[in-house]
mmCIF file of C-alpha atoms and ligand atoms in Angstrom:
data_model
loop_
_atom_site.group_PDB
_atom_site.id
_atom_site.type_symbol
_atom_site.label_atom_id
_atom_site.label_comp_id
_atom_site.label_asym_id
_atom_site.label_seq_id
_atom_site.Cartn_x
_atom_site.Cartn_y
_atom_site.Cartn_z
ATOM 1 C CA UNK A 1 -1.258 38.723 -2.081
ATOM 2 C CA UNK A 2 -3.700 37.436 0.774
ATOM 3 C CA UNK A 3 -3.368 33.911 0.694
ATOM 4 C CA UNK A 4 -6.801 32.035 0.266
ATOM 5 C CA UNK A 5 -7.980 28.627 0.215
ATOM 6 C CA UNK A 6 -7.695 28.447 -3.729
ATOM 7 C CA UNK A 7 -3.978 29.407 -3.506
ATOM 8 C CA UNK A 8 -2.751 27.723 -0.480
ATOM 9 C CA UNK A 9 -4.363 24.675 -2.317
ATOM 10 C CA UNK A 10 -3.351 25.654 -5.415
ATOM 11 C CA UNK A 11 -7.032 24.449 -6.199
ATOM 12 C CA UNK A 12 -6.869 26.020 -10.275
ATOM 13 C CA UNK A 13 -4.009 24.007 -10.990
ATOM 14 C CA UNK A 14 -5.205 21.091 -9.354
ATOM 15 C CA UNK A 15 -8.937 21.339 -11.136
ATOM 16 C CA UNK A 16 -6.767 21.404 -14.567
ATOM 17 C CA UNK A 17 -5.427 18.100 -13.986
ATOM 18 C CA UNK A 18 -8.708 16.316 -14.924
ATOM 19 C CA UNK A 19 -8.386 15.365 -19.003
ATOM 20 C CA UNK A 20 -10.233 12.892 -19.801
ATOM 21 C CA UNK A 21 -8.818 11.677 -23.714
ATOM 22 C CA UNK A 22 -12.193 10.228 -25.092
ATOM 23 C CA UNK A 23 -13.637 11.338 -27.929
ATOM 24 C CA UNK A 24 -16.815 12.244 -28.294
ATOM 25 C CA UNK A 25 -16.515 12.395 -24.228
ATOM 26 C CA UNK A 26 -17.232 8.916 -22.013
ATOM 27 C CA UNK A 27 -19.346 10.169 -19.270
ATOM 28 C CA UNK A 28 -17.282 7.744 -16.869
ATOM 29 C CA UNK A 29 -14.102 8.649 -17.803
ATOM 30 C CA UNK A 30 -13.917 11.571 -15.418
ATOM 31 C CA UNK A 31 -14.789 9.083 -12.570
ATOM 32 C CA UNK A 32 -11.844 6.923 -13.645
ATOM 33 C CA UNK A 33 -9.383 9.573 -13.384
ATOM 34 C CA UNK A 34 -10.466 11.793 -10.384
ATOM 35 C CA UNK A 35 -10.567 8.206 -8.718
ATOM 36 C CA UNK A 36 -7.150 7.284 -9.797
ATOM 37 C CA UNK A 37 -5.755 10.530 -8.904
ATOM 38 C CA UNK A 38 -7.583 10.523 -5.555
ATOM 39 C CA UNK A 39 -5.582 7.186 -4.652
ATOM 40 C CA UNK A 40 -2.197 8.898 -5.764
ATOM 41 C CA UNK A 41 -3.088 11.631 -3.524
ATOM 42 C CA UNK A 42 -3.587 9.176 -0.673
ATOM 43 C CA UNK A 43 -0.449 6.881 -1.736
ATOM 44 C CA UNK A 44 1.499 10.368 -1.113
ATOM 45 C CA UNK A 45 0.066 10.047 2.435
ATOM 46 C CA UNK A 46 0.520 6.732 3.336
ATOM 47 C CA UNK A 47 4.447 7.083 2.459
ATOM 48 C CA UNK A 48 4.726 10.270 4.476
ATOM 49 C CA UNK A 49 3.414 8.809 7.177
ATOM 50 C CA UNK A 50 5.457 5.101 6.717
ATOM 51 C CA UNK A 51 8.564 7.426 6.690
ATOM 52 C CA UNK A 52 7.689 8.944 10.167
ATOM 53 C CA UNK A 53 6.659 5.468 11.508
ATOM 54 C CA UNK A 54 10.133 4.600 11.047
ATOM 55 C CA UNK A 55 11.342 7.257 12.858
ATOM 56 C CA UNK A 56 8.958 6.514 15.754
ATOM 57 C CA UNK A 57 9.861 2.792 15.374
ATOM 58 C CA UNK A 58 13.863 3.693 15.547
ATOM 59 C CA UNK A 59 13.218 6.306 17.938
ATOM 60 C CA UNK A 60 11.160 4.189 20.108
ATOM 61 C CA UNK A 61 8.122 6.408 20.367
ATOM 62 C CA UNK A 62 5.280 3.439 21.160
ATOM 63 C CA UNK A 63 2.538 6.661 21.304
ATOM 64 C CA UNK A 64 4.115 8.207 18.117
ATOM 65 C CA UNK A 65 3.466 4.743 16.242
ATOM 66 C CA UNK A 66 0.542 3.745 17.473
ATOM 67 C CA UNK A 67 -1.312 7.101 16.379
ATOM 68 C CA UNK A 68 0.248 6.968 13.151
ATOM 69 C CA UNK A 69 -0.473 3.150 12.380
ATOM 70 C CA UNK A 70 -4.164 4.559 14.041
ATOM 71 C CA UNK A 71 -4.134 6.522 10.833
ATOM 72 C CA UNK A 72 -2.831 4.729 8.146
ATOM 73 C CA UNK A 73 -5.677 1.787 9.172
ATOM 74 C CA UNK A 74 -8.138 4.179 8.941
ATOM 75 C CA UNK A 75 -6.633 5.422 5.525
ATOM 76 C CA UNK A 76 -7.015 1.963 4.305
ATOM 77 C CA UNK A 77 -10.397 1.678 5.218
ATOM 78 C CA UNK A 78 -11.147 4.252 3.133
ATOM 79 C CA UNK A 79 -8.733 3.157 0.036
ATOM 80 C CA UNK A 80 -10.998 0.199 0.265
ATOM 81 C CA UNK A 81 -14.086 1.709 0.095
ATOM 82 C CA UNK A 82 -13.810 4.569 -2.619
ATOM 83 C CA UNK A 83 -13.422 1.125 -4.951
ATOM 84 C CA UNK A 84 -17.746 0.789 -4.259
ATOM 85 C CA UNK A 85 -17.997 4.153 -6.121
ATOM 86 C CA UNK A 86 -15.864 2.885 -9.257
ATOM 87 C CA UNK A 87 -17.892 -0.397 -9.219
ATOM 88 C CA UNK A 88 -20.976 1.689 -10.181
ATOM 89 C CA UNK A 89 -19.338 1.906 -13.556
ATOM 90 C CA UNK A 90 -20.726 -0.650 -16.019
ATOM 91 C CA UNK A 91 -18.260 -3.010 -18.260
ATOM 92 C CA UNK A 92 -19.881 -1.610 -21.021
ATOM 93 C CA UNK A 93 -19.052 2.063 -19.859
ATOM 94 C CA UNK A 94 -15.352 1.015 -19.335
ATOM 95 C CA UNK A 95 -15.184 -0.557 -22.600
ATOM 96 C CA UNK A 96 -16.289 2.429 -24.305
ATOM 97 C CA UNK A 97 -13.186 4.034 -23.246
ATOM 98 C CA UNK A 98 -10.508 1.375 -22.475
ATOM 99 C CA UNK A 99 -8.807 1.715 -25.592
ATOM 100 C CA UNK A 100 -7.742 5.075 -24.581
ATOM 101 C CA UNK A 101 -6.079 4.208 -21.813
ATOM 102 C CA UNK A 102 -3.487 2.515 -24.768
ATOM 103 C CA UNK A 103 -0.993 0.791 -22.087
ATOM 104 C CA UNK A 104 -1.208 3.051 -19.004
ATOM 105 C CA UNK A 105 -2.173 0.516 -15.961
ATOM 106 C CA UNK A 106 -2.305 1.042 -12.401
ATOM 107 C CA UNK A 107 0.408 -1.534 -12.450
ATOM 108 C CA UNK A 108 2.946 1.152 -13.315
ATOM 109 C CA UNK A 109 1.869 3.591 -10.482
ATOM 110 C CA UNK A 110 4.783 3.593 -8.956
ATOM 111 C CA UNK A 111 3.738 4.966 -5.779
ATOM 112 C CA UNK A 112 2.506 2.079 -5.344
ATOM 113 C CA UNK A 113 5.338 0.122 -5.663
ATOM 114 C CA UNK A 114 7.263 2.605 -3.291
ATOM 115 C CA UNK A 115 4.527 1.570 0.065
ATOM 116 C CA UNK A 116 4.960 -2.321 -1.026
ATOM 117 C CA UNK A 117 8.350 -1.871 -0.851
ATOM 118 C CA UNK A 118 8.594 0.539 2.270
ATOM 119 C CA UNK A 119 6.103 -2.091 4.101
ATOM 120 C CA UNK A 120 8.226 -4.740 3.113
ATOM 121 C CA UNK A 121 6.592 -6.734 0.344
ATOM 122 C CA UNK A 122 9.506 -5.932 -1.541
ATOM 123 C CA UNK A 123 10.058 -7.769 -5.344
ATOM 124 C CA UNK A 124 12.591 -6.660 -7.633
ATOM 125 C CA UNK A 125 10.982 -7.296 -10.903
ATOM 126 C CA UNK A 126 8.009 -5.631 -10.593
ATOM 127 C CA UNK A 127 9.870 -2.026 -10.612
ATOM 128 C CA UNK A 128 10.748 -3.230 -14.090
ATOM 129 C CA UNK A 129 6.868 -2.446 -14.707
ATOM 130 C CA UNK A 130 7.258 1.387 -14.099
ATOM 131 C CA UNK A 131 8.623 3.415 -17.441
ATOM 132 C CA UNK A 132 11.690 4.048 -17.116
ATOM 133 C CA UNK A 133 11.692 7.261 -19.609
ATOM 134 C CA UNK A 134 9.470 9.060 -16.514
ATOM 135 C CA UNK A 135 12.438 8.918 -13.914
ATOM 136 C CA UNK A 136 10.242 7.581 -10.985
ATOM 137 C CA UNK A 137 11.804 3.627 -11.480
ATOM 138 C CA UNK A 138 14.503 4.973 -9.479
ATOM 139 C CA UNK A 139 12.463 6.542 -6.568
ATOM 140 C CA UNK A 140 10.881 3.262 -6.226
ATOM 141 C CA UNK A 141 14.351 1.408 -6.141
ATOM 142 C CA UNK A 142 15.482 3.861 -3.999
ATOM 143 C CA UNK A 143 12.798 2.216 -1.894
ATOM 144 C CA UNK A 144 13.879 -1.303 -2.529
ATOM 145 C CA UNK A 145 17.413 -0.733 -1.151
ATOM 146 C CA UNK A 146 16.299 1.195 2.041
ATOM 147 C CA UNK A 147 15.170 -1.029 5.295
ATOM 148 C CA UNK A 148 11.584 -1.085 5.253
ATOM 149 C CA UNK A 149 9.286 -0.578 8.223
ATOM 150 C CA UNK A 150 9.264 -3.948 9.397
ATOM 151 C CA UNK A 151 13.150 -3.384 9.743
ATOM 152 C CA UNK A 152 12.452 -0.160 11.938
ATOM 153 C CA UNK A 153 10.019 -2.220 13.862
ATOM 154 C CA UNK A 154 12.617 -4.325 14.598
ATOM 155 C CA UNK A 155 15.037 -1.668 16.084
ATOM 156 C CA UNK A 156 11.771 -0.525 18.199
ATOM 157 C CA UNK A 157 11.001 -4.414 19.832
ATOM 158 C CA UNK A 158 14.921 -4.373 20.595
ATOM 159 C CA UNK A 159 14.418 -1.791 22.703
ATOM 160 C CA UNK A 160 11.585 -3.089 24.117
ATOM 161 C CA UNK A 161 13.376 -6.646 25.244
ATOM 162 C CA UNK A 162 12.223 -8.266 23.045
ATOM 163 C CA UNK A 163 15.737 -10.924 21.502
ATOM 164 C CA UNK A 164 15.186 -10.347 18.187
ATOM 165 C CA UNK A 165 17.036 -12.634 16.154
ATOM 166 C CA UNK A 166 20.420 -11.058 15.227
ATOM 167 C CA UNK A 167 20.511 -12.354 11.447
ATOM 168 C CA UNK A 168 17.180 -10.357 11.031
ATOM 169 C CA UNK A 169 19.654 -7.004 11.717
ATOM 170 C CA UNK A 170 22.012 -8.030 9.180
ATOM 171 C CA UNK A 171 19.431 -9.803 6.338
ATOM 172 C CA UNK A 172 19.602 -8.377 2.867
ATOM 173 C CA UNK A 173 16.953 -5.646 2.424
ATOM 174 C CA UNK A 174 15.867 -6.079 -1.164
ATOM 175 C CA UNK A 175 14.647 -9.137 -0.060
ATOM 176 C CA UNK A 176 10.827 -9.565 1.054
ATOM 177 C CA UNK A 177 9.970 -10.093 4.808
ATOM 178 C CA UNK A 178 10.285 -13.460 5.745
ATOM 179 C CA UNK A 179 8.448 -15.332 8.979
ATOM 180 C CA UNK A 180 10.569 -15.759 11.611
ATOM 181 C CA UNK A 181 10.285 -18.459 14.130
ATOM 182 C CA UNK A 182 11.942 -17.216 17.066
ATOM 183 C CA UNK A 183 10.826 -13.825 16.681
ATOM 184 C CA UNK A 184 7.408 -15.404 16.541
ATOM 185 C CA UNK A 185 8.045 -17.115 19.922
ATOM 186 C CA UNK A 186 8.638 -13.510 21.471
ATOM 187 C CA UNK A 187 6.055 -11.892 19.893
ATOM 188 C CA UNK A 188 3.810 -14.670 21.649
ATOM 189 C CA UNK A 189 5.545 -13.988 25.135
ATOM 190 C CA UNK A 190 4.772 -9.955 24.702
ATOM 191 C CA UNK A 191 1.182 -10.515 23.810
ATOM 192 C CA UNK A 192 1.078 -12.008 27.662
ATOM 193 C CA UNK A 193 3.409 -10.091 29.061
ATOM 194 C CA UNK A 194 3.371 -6.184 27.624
ATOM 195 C CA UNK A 195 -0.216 -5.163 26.543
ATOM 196 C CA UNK A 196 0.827 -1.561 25.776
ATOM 197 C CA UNK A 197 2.380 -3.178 22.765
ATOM 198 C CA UNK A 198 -0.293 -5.350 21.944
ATOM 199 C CA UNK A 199 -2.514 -2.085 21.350
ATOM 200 C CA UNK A 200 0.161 -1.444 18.505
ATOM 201 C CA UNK A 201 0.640 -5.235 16.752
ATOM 202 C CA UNK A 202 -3.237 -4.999 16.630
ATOM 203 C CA UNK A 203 -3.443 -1.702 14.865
ATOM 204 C CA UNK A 204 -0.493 -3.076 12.628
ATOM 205 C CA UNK A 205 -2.469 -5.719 12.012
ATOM 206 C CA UNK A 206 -5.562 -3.856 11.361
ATOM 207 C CA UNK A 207 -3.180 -2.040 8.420
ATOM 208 C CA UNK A 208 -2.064 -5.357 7.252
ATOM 209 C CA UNK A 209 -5.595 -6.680 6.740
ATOM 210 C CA UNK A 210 -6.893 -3.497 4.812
ATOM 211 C CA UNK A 211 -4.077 -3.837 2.406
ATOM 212 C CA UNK A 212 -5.414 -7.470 1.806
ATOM 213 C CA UNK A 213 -8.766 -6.375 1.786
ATOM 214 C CA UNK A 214 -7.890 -3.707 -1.322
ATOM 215 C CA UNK A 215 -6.375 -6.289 -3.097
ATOM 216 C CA UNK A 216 -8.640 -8.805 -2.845
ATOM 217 C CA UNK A 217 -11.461 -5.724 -3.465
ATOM 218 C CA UNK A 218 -9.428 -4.308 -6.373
ATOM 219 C CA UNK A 219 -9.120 -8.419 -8.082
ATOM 220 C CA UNK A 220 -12.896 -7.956 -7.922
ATOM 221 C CA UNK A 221 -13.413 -4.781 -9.840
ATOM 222 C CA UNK A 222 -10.908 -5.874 -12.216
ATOM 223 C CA UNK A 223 -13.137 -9.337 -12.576
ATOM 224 C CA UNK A 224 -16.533 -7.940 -12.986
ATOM 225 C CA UNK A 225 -15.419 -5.019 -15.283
ATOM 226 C CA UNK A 226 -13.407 -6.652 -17.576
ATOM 227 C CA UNK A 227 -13.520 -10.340 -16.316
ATOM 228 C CA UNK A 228 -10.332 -12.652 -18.567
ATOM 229 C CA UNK A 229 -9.072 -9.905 -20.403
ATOM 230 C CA UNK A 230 -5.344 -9.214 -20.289
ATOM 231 C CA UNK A 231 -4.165 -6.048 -18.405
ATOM 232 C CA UNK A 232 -3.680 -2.419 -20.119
ATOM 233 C CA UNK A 233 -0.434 -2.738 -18.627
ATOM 234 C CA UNK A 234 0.395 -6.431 -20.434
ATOM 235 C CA UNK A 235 -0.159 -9.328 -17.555
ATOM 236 C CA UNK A 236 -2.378 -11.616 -18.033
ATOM 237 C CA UNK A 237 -4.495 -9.980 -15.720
ATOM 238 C CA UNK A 238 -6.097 -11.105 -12.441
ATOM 239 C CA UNK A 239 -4.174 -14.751 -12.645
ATOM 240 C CA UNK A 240 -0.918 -11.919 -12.057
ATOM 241 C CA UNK A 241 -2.970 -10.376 -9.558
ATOM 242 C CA UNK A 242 -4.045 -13.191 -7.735
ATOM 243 C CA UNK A 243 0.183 -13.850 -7.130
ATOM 244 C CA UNK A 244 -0.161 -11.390 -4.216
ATOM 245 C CA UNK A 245 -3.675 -12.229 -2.804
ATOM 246 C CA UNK A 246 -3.388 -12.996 0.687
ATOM 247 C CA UNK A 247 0.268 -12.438 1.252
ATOM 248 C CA UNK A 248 0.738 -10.397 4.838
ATOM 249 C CA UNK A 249 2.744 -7.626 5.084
ATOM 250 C CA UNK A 250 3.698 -9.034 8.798
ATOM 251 C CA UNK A 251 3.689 -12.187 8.289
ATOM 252 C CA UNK A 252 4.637 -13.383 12.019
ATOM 253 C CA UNK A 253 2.009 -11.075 13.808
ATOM 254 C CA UNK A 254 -0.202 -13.979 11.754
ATOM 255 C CA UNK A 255 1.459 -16.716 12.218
ATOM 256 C CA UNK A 256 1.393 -16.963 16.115
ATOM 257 C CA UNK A 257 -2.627 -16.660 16.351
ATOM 258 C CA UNK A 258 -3.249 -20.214 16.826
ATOM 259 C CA UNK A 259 -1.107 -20.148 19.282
ATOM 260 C CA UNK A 260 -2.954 -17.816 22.140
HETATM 261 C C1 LIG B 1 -11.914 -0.376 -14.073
HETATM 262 C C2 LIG B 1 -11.037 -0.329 -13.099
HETATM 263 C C3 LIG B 1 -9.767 -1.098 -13.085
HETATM 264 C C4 LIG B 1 -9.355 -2.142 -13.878
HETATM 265 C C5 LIG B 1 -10.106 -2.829 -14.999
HETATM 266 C C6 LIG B 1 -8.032 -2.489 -13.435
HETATM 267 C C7 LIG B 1 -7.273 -3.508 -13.973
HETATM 268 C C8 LIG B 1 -6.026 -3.893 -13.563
HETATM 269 C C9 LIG B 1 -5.274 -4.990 -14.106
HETATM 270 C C10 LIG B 1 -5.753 -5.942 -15.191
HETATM 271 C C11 LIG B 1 -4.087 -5.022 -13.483
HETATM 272 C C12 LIG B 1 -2.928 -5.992 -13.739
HETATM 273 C C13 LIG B 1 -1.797 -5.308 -14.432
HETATM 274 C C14 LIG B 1 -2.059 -5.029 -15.894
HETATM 275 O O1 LIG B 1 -2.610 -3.959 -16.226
HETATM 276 O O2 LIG B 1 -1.728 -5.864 -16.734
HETATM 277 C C15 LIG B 1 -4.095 -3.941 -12.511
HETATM 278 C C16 LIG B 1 -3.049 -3.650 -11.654
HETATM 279 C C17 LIG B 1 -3.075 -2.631 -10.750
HETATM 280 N N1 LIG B 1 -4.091 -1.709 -10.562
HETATM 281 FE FE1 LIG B 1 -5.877 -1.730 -11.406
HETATM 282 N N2 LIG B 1 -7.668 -1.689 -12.387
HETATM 283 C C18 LIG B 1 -8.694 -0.817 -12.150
HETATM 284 C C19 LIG B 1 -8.722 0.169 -11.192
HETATM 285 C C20 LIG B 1 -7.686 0.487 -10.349
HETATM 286 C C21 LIG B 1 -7.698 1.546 -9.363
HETATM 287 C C22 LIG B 1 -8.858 2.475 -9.044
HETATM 288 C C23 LIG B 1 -6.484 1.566 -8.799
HETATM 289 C C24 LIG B 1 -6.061 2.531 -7.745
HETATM 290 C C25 LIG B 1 -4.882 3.060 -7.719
HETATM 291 C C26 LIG B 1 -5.692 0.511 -9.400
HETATM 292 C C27 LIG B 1 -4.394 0.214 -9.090
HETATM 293 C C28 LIG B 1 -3.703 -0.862 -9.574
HETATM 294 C C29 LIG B 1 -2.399 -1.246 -9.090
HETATM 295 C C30 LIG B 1 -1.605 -0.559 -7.982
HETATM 296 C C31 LIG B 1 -2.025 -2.359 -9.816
HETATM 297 C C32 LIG B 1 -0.743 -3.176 -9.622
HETATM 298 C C33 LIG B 1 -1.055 -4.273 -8.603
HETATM 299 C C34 LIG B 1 0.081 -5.253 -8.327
HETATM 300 O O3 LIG B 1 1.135 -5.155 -8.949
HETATM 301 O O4 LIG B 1 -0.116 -6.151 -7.483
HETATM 302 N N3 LIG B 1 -6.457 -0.131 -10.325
HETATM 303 N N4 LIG B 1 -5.280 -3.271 -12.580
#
C-alpha cells in the first residue's frame, strides 16, 4: 500500500485518542485533553533529545549540543505558551467537568518525572506518585538511577579543561544536583576565557529558565482555575507546587552571575 500522510502518521488512530468522559458533553473538555496530550507528545521530544545531548556531552560534540539545547529552549518556549490557550477556560467550565477527572493529575504523568529526573532535579518520592499497576513507575526509576545530563555535562567540561571536582564523578546519582563551589570558580574562568562555550551555558540557561517559567506559569493556571482546592491527584495543591518554584536545574551556571 502507498504510504500517505494519514498512515505514516497513523493520523486515524491518533484522532481516536480524543474521549472526552463528560456527560452530557463539557464543551472544554476536548481542550483539556488534546492539550494534555499535546504536552505528552512534546515530553516524548524533550527526552529524545536529553538522551542525545548526553551523547554529545560524553562525546564532546560542543556543535551537536548547542543545536540541540537550541531546540529544547525553543521547545520550552512553546510548552510555556500553549498554557495561554488553556487559561481561556473559565473555573466554572473546569468545574463542570473536574469530577470526571476522579484522581487522574498531571502529577502522575510520568514523563514528566522521567525529564526532571534526566535534567537532574531528581527526588525519589515523587515516583511514588505514578500508579504503579500502569508499569511506567519503573521507566521513570530507571531514570532516577541513570546519570543525568548535568553528569554528561560534566564528562564534556573535562574534556574541555575545565578541573572538575573529582567527587562530582563519583557522587550518588539518585541524588539531586547540588551547587558546587569549585566548579563554580571554573565555570567563572571559562566565561573569560572560552566564549565558544559560553554560547552553550547561555542556551542551557535559556532551557533552565523556561522550565521555571512553566512552573511558575502552570502554579498560575492551577491558582486562577481552581484557586485552594486540593489536587485531583491528592496534594494539597499549589502549597506542593510551590516546593519546586524557582529551583534551577543548573544551579551553578546561576550562582556565579554576580560574580562577572
Ligand atoms: C485546569 C488545568 C490544570 C489544573 C487545575 C492543574 C492542577 C494541578 C495540581 C493541583 C497539581 C498538584 C498535584 C495534584 O494534583 O495534587 C498539578 C500537578 C501537575 N500538573 Fe497540572 N493542572 C492543570 C493543567 C496541567 C497541564 C496542561 C499540564 C501539562 C502537562 C499539567 C501538568 C502537571 C504536572 C507535570 C504536575 C506535577 C508537577 C510537580 O510534581 O511538580 N497540568 N496540576
Amino acid at each position: 500500500m502507498t504510504l500517505t500522510y494519514s498512515s505514516y502518521l497513523h493520523l486515524p488512530q491518533l484522532l481516536e485518542l480524543q474521549r472526552p468522559r463528560s456527560e452530557p458533553p463539557e464543551h472544554d473538555e476536548m481542550l483539556f485533553i488534546v492539550i494534555h496530550q499535546v504536552y505528552e507528545l512534546w515530553f516524548k521530544l524533550v527526552l529524545h533529545e536529553a538522551d542525545k545531548v548526553k551523547r554529545d556531552f560524553s562525546t564532546n560534540d560542543l556543535y551537536g549540543a548547542s543545536a540541540t539545547w537550541k531546540r529544547l529552549r525553543t521547545i520550552l518556549k512553546t510548552l510555556v505558551g500553549q498554557l495561554d490557550i488553556l487559561e481561556t477556560m473559565t473555573p466554572l467550565s473546569f468545574a463542570s467537568f473536574r469530577d470526571r477527572l476522579d484522581t487522574a493529575s498531571g502529577f502522575q504523568s510520568f514523563q514528566f518525572r522521567e525529564i526532571e529526573f534526566a535534567f537532574g532535579y531528581k527526588r525519589a518520592q515523587v515516583s511514588g506518585s505514578i500508579p504503579e499497576h500502569e508499569g511506567r513507575r519503573a521507566v521513570a526509576e530507571r531514570r532516577l538511577h541513570e546519570r543525568s545530563v548535568m553528569d554528561h555535562f560534566y564528562d564534556f567540561l573535562g574534556q574541555r579543561s575545565v578541573r572538575v571536582p573529582p567527587e562530582l564523578f563519583t557522587k550518588d546519582v539518585t541524588q539531586p544536583t547540588q551547587p558546587s563551589e569549585p566548579l563554580q570558580d571554573e565555570l567563572l574562568r571559562v566565561y573569560h576565557e572560552q566564549p565558544e562555550l559560553v554560547i552553550l551555558f547561555e542556551l542551557m540557561t535559556d532551557f533552565d529558565e523556561g522550565f521555571q517559567e512553566w512552573r511558575y506559569r502552570h502554579i498560575k493556571l492551577v491558582e486562577r482555575t481552581i484557586g485552594a482546592k486540593r489536587g485531583t491527584g491528592g496534594s494539597p495543591g499549589i502549597e506542593f507546587l510551590k516546593q519546586s518554584l524557582w529551583k534551577p536545574l543548573f544551579p551553578d551556571l546561576w550562582a556565579i552571575r554576580h560574580r562577572m
